[in-house]
Structures are given as structure tokens and as C-alpha cells.
Coordinates of C-alpha atoms in Angstrom, one line a residue:
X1 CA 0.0 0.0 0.0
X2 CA 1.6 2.9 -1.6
X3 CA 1.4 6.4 -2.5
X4 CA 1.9 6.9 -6.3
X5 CA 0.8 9.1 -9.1
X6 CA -1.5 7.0 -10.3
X7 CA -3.5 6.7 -7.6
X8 CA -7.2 6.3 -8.0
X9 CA -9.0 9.7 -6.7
X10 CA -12.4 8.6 -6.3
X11 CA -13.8 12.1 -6.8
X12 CA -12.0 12.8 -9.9
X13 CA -11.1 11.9 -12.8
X14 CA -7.5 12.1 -14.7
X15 CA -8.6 15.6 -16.3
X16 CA -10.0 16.9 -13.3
X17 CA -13.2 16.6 -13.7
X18 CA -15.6 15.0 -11.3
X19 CA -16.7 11.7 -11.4
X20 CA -20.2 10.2 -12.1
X21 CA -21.3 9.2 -7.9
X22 CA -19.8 12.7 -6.3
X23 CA -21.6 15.5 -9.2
X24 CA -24.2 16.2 -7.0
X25 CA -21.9 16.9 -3.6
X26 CA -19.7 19.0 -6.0
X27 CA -22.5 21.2 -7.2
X28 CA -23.5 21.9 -3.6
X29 CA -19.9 22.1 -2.3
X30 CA -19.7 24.5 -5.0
X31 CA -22.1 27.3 -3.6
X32 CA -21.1 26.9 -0.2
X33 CA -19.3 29.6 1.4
X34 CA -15.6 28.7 2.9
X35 CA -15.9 30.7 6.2
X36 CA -19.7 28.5 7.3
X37 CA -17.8 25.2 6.3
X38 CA -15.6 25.8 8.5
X39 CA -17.6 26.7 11.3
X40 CA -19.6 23.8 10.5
X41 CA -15.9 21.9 10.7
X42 CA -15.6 23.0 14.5
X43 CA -19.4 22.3 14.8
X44 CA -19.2 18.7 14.1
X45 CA -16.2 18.3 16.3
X46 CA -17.8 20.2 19.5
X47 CA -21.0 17.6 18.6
X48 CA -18.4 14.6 18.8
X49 CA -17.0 16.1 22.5
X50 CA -20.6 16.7 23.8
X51 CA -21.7 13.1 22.6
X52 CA -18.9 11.6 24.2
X53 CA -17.6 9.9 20.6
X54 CA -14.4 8.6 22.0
X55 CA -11.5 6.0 21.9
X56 CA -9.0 5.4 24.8
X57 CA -5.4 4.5 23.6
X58 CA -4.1 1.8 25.5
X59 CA -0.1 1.1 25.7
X60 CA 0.5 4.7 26.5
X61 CA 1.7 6.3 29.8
X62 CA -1.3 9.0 29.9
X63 CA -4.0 6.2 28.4
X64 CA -5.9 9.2 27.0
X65 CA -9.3 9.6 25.6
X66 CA -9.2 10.9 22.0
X67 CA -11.7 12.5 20.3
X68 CA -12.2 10.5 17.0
X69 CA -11.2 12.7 13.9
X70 CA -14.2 13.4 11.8
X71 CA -14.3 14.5 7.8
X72 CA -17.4 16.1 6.9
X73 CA -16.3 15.3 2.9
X74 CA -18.3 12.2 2.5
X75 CA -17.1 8.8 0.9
X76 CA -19.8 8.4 -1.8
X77 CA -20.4 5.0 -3.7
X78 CA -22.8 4.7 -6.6
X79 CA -25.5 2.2 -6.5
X80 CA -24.2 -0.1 -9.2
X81 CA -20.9 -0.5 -7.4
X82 CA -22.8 -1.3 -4.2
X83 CA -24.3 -4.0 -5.9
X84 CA -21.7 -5.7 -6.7
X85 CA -19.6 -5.8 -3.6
X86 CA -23.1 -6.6 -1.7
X87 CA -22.5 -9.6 -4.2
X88 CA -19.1 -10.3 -2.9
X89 CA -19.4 -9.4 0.7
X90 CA -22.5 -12.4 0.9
X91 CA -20.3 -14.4 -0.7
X92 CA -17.7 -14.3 1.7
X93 CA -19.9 -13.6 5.2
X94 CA -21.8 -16.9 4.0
X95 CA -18.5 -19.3 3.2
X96 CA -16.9 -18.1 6.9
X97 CA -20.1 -19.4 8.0
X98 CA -19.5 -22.1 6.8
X99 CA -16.0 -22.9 7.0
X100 CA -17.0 -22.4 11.2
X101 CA -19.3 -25.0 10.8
X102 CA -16.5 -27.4 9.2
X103 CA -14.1 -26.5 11.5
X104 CA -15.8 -27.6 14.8
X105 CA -17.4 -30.7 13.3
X106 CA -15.9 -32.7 10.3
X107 CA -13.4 -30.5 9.0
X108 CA -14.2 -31.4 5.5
X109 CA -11.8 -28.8 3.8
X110 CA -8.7 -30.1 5.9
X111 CA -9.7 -33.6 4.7
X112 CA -9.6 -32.1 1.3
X113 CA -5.9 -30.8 1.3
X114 CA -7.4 -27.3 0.8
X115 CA -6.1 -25.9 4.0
X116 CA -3.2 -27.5 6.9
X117 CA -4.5 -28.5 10.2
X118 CA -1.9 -26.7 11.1
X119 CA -3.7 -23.8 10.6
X120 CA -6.0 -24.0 13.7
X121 CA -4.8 -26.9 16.0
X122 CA -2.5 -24.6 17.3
X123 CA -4.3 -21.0 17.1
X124 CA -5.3 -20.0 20.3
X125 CA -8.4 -19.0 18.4
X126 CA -9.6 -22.1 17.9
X127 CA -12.0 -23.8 21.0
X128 CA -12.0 -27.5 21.5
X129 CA -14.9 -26.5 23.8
X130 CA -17.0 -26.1 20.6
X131 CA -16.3 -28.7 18.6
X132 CA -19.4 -30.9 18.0
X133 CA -21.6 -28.2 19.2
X134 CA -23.6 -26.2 16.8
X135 CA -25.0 -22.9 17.8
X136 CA -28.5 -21.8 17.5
X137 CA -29.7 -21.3 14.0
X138 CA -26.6 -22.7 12.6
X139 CA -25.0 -19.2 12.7
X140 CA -21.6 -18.1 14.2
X141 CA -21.1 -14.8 12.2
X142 CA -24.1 -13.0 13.6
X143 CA -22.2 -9.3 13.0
X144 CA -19.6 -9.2 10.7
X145 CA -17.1 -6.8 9.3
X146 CA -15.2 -6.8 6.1
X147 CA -12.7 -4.3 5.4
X148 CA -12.1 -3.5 1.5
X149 CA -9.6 -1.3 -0.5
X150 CA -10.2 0.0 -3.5
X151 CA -7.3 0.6 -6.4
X152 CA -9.4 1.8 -9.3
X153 CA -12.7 2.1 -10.7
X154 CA -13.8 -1.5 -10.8
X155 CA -11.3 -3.0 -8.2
X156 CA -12.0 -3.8 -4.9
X157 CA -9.5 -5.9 -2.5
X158 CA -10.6 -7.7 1.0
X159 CA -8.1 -6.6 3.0
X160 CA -9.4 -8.2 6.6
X161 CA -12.1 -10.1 7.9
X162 CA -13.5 -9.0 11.4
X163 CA -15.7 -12.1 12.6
X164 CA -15.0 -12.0 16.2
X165 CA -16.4 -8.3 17.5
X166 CA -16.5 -5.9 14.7
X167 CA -16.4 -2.4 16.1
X168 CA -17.0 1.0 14.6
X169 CA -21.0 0.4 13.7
X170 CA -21.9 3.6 16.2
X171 CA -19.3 6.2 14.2
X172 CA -20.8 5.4 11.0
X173 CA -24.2 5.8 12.7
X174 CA -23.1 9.4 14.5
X175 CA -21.0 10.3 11.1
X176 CA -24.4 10.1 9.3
X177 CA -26.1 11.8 12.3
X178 CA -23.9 14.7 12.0
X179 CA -24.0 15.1 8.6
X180 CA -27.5 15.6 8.2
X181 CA -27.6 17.6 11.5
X182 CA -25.4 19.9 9.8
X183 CA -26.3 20.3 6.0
X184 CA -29.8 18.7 5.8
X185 CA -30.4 20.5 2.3
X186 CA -27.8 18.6 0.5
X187 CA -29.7 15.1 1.6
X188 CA -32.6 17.0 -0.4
X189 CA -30.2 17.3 -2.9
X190 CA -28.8 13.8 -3.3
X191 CA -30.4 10.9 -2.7
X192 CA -28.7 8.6 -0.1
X193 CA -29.5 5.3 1.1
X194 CA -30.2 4.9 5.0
X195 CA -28.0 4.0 7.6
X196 CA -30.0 5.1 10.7
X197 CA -32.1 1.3 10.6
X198 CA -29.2 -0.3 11.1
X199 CA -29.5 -0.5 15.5
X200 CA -33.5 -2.3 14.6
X201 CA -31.8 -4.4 12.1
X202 CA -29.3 -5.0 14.6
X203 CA -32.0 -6.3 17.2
X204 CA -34.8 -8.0 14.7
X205 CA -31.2 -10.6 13.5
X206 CA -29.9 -11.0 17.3
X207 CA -33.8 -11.8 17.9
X208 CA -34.1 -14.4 15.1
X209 CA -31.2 -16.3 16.6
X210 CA -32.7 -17.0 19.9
X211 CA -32.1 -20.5 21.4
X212 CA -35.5 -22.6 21.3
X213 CA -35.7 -22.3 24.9
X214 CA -36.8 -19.0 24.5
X215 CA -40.8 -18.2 26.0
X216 CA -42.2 -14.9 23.6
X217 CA -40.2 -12.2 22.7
X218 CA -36.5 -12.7 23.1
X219 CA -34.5 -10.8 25.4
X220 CA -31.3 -9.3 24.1
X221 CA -28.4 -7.8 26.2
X222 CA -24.5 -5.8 25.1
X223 CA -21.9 -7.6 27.2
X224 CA -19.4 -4.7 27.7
X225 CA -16.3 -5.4 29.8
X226 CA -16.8 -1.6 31.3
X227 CA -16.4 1.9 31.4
X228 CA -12.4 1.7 30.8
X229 CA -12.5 -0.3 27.7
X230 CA -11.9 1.3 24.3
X231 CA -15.5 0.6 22.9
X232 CA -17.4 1.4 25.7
X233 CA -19.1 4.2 24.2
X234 CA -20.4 1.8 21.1
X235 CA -21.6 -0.6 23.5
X236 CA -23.5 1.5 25.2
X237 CA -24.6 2.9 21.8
X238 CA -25.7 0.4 20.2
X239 CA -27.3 -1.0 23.7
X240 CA -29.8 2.1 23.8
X241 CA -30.6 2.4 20.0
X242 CA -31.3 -1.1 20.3
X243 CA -33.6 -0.7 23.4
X244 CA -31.1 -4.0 24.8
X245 CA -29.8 -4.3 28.2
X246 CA -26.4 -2.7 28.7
X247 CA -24.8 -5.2 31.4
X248 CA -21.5 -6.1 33.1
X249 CA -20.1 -9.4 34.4
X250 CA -21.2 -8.3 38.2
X251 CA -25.0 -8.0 36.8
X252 CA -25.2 -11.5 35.3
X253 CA -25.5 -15.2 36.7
X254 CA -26.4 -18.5 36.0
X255 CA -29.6 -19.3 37.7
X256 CA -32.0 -22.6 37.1
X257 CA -29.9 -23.4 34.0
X258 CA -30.4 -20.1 32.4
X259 CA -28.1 -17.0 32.4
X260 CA -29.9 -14.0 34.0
X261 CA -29.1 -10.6 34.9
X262 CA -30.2 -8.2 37.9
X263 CA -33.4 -5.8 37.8
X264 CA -35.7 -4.0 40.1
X265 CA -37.8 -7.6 39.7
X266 CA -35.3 -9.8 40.8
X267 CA -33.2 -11.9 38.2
X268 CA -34.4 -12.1 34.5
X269 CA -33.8 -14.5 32.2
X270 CA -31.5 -13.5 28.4
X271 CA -32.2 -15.4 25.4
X272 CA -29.3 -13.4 23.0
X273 CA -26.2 -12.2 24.6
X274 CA -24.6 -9.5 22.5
X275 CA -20.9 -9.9 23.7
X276 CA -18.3 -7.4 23.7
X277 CA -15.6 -9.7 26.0
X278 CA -13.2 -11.7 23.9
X279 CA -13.3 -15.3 24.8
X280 CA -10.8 -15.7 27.1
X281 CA -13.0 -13.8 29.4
X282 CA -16.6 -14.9 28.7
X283 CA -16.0 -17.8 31.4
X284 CA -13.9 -18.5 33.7
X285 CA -14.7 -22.1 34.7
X286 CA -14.0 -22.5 31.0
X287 CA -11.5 -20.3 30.3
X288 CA -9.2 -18.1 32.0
X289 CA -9.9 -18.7 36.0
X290 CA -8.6 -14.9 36.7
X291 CA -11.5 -13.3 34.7
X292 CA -13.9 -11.1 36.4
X293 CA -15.5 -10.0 33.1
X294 CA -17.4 -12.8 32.3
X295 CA -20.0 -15.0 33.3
X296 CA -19.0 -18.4 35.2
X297 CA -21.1 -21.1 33.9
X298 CA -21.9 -19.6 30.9
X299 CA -20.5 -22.3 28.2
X300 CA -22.3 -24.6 30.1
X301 CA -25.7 -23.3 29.5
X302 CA -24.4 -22.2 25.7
X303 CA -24.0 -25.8 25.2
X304 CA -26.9 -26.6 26.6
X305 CA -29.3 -24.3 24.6
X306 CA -30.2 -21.9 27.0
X307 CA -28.5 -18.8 25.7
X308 CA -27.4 -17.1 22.5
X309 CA -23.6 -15.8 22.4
X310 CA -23.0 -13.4 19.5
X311 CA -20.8 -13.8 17.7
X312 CA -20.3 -17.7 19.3
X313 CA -17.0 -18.4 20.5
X314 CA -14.2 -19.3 18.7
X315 CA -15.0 -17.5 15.6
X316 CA -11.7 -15.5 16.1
X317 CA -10.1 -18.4 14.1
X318 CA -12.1 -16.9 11.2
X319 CA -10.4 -13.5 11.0
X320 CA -6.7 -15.1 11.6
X321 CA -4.6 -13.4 9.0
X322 CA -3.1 -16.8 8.1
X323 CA -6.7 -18.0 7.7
X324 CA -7.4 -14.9 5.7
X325 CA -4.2 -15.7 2.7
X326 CA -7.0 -19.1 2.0
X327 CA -9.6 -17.5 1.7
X328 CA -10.0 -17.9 -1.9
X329 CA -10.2 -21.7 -0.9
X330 CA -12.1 -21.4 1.5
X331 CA -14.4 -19.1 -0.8
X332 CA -14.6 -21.9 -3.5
X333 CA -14.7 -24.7 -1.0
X334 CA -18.1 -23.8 0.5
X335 CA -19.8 -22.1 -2.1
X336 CA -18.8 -23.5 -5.4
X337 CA -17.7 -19.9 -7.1
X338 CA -14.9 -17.9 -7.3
X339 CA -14.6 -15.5 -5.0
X340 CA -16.1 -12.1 -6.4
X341 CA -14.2 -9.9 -4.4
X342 CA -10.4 -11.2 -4.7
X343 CA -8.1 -10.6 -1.4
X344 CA -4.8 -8.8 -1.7
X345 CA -2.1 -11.2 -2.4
X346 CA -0.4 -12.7 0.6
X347 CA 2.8 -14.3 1.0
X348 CA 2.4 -16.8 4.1
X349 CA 6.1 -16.3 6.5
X350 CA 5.4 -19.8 7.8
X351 CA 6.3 -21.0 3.8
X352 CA 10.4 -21.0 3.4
X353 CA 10.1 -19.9 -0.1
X354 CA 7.6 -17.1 0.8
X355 CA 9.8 -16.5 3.7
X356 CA 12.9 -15.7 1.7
X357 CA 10.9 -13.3 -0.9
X358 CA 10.0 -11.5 1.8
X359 CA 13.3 -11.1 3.9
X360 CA 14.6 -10.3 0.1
X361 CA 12.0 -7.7 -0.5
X362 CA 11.5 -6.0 3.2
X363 CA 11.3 -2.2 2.0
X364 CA 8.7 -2.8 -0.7
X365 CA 6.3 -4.8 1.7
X366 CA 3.8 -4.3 4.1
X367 CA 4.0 -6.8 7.0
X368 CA 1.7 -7.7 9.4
X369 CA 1.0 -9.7 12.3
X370 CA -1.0 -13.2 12.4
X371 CA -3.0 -12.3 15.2
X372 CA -2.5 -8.1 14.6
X373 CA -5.2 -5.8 14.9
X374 CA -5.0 -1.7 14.7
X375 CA -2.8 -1.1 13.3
X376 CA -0.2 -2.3 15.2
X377 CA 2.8 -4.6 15.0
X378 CA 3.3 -3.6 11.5
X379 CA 6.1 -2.7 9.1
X380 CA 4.8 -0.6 6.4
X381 CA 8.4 -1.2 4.0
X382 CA 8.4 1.6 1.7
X383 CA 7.9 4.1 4.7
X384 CA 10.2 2.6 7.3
X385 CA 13.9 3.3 8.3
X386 CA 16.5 1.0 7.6
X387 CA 16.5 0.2 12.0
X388 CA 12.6 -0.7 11.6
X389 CA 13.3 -2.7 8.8
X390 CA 16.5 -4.5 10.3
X391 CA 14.3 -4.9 13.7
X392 CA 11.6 -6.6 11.6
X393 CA 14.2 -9.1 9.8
X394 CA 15.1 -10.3 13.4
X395 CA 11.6 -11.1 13.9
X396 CA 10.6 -12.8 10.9
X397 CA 13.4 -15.1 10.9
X398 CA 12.9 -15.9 14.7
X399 CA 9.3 -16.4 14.4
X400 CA 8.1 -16.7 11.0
X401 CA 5.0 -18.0 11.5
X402 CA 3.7 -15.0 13.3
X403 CA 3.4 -13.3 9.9
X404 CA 2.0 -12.6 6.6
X405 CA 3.2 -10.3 3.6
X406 CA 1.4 -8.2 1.5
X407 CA 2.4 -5.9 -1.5
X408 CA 2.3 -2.0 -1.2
X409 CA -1.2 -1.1 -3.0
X410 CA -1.6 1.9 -4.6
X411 CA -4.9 2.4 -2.7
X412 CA -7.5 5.3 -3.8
X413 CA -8.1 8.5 -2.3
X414 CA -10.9 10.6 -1.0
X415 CA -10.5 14.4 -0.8
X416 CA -11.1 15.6 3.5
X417 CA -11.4 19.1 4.4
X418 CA -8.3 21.3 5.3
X419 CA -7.3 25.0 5.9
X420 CA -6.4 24.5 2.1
X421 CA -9.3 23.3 0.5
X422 CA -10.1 19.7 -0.3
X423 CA -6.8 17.3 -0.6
X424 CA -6.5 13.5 -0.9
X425 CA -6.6 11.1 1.6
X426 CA -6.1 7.7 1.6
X427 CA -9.3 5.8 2.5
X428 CA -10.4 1.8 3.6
X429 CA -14.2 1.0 3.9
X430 CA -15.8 -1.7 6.7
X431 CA -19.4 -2.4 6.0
X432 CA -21.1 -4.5 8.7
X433 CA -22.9 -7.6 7.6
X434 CA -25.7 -8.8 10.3
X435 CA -26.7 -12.8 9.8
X436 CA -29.2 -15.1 11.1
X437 CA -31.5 -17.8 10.0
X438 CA -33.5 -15.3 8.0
X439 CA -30.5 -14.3 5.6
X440 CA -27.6 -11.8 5.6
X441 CA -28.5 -8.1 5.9
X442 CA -25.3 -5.7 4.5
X443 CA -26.6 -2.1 6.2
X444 CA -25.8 0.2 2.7
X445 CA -22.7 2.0 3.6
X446 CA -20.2 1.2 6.5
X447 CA -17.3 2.6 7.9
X448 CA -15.4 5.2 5.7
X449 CA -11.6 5.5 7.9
X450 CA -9.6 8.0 6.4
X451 CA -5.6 8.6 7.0
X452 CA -5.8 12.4 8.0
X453 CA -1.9 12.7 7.6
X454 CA -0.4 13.6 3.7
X455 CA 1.3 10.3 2.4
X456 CA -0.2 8.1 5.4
X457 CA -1.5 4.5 4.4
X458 CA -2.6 3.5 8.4
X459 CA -6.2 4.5 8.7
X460 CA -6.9 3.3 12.4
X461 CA -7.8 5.7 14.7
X462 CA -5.3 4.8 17.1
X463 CA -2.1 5.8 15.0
X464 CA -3.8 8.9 14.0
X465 CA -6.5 7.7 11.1
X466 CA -10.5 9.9 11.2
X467 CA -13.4 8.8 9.6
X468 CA -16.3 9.9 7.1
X469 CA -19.9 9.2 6.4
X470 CA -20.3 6.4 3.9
X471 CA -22.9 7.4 1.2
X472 CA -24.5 4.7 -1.2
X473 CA -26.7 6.9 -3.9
X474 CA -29.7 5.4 -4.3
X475 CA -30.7 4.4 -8.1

């Protein structure tokens, strides 16, 4: 992932003029007087500070609260192109489905020779407490997100998969908020599909995966680990806009075989258990015995039938970045087509010819961690010194299997807002993909991140990245 001159601008074309999907923004932009955008600028940020729209970064000595950069420049997609990677991204959401299934009961595709063993009997990922057990509705992928580049007019790359807690949902819903709080006559002006449905869609999926035991309508509830963690505002989002139960560890137990939580009535049963704990804490008689975030007992009544766990355990295996380079396997595998949205070519460090391309070829890679996330533990070669670089060559050869190699994309640009006028950025797009027994629902849009700084490729908020409203024109 590079910055080159022939980078796709998304906005415009070659000869400066401006593409087919952003003519009507550019006619409004247009008439709009410099001084009011930019008090609208500092509007939307003050809106973001009063809301609370925050991030803590961890591994620093202050462990601050940011405010999460916002663009008001939208990231707009025509309807035809959101057709076709709707096509892709059901594809996809549907074989990781799958390939869960497989995983935890025959394992069909390692009998096959399409993927190692090796690949999950020793990912820490992967929980022998769910083999043989099959989660309500069949479905372990109940919210999923799938981050995509884009290099040119028709190509779109998979970059990640996020099947184990997605996060990000509420700043597309509060980018979109903002936006229409603060120019409402350019949605007159341009017709935009709707994100603001997307909490309801939320609830009516979590609902149709309720465990039989259920008695009437389901109850659903957000597992947050507390007030300290780094999503702890989208929990409690998406816990209200839901009309859900926001609850800790200290408000649930397991009582007559059923996990309940703590109300003015005494203890009330859940049916759907929205979790934001990562699995190592969701039980402690199952997993690690020092949690005091999750639920002790919990797997037991899972297995049972007595409760929902979204997304169900172990599905972390699914977004493994080793996982990830066999994807177009797995893609095929499951669903009998190639894969319509292609993933970025990987070179696997656990591979000794793959290995020695990559040690050969450090400063025109980008190299990341199995197991990564954020943006961290990665060497971006084309940008690094020659010590990150030599520091990186001792860890690849010392533990090669901890990474994968990718090739320095020239990936596409959106213009953000400056004291200068419009300039490019470089932008990555998560849509969130909800999934039950009723079908997969892809909420039109998703998460537009955006790397603020000139030349930066890392969009994550935590190394400096904002974000931008995600339009899909209608037709």
C-alpha cells in the first residue's frame, strides 16, 4: 500500500473533472461559502465532544481519551458498485459461516488438502470447547465486518475479515447523524441510502437467533467489559438504540440453567447475549480462571441451549490473517464460485520460499501480524527506516509464522477538508454484515476511515486515522 501518481481519486477523474457518484456533492460544495464550512468543521467536532464519541489508547503512559477525527467530505459509492460488492461481501460472510461449521465438526476442507490442520490446532483461536456443538440457528457470524480497498474504478481488494467483535458500527451511525444535522439540504439534494435502521436491524437478527428455549419475545443484552475499555461508548450505543440491556459481568449469573441478569424484579432470564468480551473472558470455569468479566457457567448453559452468544466463540479463528491468505479456498470450497471480491495477495512467512521473498524484498512490503489488529505490529516497508526494517528481519526469521506479507497497494483517495481546500486522503471502507436464519443483511454503507496525515496509508484511529460518512446513492 503505496502512495503513487497513479492513484485512484475517487472524486475525480484524470482531467480533473468530477466523477459520475460525487456530481451532486460538487455542485452543492460548490455554492457553499468557505468561512460557514468551516464553522460547520468545528461544529461537528464540539458535537463529537458533547456526545462523548471517544476512543482510549491503550499502551500509553497517559491512556488518554481521543476525540475521533471526523471528515465532513463524504465517501460516496454509486448504486451499481454497491451492488456488486453486496455480491461479494455475501459471498464471503456466507463461506466463513461455513467454514465455522466445518471446523468444529468434520473438518471437511482439511480432509480435502485445501487448508493444513496446522492452521487451527495450534491458534489459540480455535476452541475444542465447541467442537461438535452447533449454535443456535446454525450461525456463528451474527455481526460481521469486512474491510475493503479499492485501487481503481472496478477493483475492490478484501483486506481483513472481522468475525470475532467488529467495532466501529456507532461512528458510521453518528457520522451520518452529523452530517444531516449539519447540511440537511444537501440530503434534499442527493439521494442517499439509510444507515440510521441499522441499531433495529441489529435487534430484529440478534432476535431471530434465539435458542429454542426461549418463551415470547427474546430478550437481548451488550456484554461490555466496562467503562475503561476502548468501545465502551459503542456498547453502550448500540445498547440504547437497540432498546437492549447494557450489562457487566457483576450484573449476570447463572440461575436454574439459564443466564440472568439483575433488575428491580429480581433476576431475569436472556435469550441473545450481545458480547463485547473476547473469549478468554466470557467464562472462567471454562477459560481463564482470573477473569472477572465474564460469566462463570456460561459455556455450560451455551451448550446446553439456554442462551445465544454473539458472535459464538471461537470464531476469532475466522479473521486469523493466516486464515485470511486461504480465503479464496475457502471461498470456492463452501460455495462453489470464485470468490467475487479477490483478497490482496499474501505471501504466508510460515512458507520458506515465501519467507525468503519476503526477507529479500522487506522495503517494498507491508507486514503484518497473524494475530494483529490496529494497526499495530506492522512494518509498512516503503515508509520505514533502515533500523525498523533491520528490527523486523530479526523477527521474521525468529518467528516466521507470526506473519504474513502483503504488496504496497496503490490504494484510492478521498478528498477531507483542510485549511487549504479539499486534498486527498487515503481511505479503507468496513461495512457491517448482520446474519441469522433469515439471511444476511449488508446495512448500505459502512465505515469510511480515512488517514488524516499527507502520504499516510494507516487509517486506524489509534495511529492517527478519522473517519467519514459512507454514502450509497440510491438508483
Amino acid at each position: 500500500m503505496i502512495e503513487s501518481a497513479d492513484q485512484f481519486d475517487e472524486m475525480r477523474n484524470a482531467d480533473g473533472s468530477v466523477r459520475s457518484a460525487y456530481a451532486g456533492y460538487c455542485n452543492w460544495f460548490d455554492e457553499q461559502d468557505e468561512a460557514q464550512l468551516r464553522r460547520k468543521d468545528k461544529e461537528a467536532d464540539d458535537s463529537f465532544r458533547r456526545t462523548g464519541i471517544t476512543f482510549n489508547v491503550y499502551g500509553e503512559d497517559e491512556a488518554e481519551e481521543r476525540l475521533i477525527p471526523f471528515d465532513m467530505v463524504p465517501r460516496i459509492i454509486t448504486a451499481a458498485e454497491w451492488r456488486r460488492l453486496s455480491r461479494g461481501i455475501e459471498q464471503r460472510v456466507s463461506a466463513l459461516n461455513s467454514f465455522l461449521y466445518d471446523l468444529y465438526h468434520r473438518q471437511e476442507i482439511v480432509r480435502s488438502g485445501r487448508v493444513p490442520e496446522r492452521l487451527f490446532r495450534h491458534n489459540d483461536a480455535w476452541l475444542p470447547q465447541m467442537v461438535g456443538f452447533t449454535p443456535p440457528g446454525g450461525i456463528y457470524t451474527h455481526i460481521v465486518g469486512i474491510d475493503l480497498v479499492r485501487t481503481g474504478p472496478n477493483d475492490f481488494f478484501v483486506l481483513e475479515d472481522n468475525a470475532r467483535t467488529p467495532s466501529g458500527v456507532s461512528y458510521m451511525l453518528e457520522n451520518r447523524e452529523t452530517m444531516m444535522a449539519m447540511f440537511p439540504e444537501l440530503f434534499s439534494r442527493v439521494s442517499v441510502e439509510t444507515v440510521s435502521n441499522y441499531p433495529r436491524r441489529l435487534a430484529k437478527s440478534l432476535a431471530a437467533c434465539a435458542p429454542e428455549a426461549t418463551g415470547g419475545k427474546p430478550t437481548i443484552a451488550v456484554l461490555t467489559p466496562g467503562i475503561y475499555n476502548s468501545a465502551y461508548f459503542e456498547h453502550a450505543f448500540l445498547a440504547d438504540q437497540m432498546g437492549a440491556e447494557l450489562v457487566e459481568a457483576s450484573d449476570l449469573r447463572v440461575v436454574g440453567g439459564r443466564v440472568q441478569m439483575r433488575t428491580t424484579r429480581g433476576y431475569q432470564p436472556i435469550d441473545v447475549l450481545y458480547r463485547r468480551v473476547d473469549d478468554d473472558f466470557l467464562d472462567p470455569l471454562t477459560f481463564n480462571p482470573d477473569s472477572v468479566l465474564g460469566i462463570p457457567g456460561i459455556m455450560d448453559v451455551y451448550r446446553a441451549g439456554g442462551i445465544t452468544i454473539a458472535n459464538a466463540p471461537g470464531t476469532g479463528v475466522a479473521d486469523d490473517k493466516a486464515v485470511y491468505s486461504f480465503m479464496p479456498e475457502i471461498v470456492e470450497f463452501y460455495t462453489g464460485e470464485k470468490p467475487l471480491l479477490p483478497n490482496v495477495k499474501t505471501w504466508r512467512c510460515s512458507d520458506s520460499d515465501s519467507l525468503a521473498y519476503v526477507l529479500d524484498n522487506l522495503d517494498e512490503l507491508v507486514i503484518k501480524e497473524v494475530h494483529g489488529s490496529g494497526g499495530y505490529g506492522m512494518l509498512i516497508g516503503p515508509t520505514a527506516t533502515k533500523r525498523e526494517i533491520a528490527s523486523f528481519r530479526k523477527k521474521l526469521i525468529a518467528n516466521p509464522q507470526n506473519y504474513i506479507a502483503q504488496p504496497t497497494l496503490s490504494l484510492s483517495t478521498c478528498p477531507v477538508f483542510t485549511r487549504k481546500g479539499l486534498a486527498p486522503r487515503h481511505v479503507d471502507l468496513r461495512p457491517f454484515v448482520l446474519m441469522s436464519p433469515n439471511g444476511i443483511d449488508i446495512t448500505p454503507g459502512g465505515l469510511t476511515r480515512v488517514a488524516l496525515k499527507k502520504g499516510s496509508l494507516v487509517v486506524n484511529s489509534s495511529q492517527g486515522g478519522g473517519t467519514k460518512d459512507t454514502w450509497v446513492l440510491k438508483d
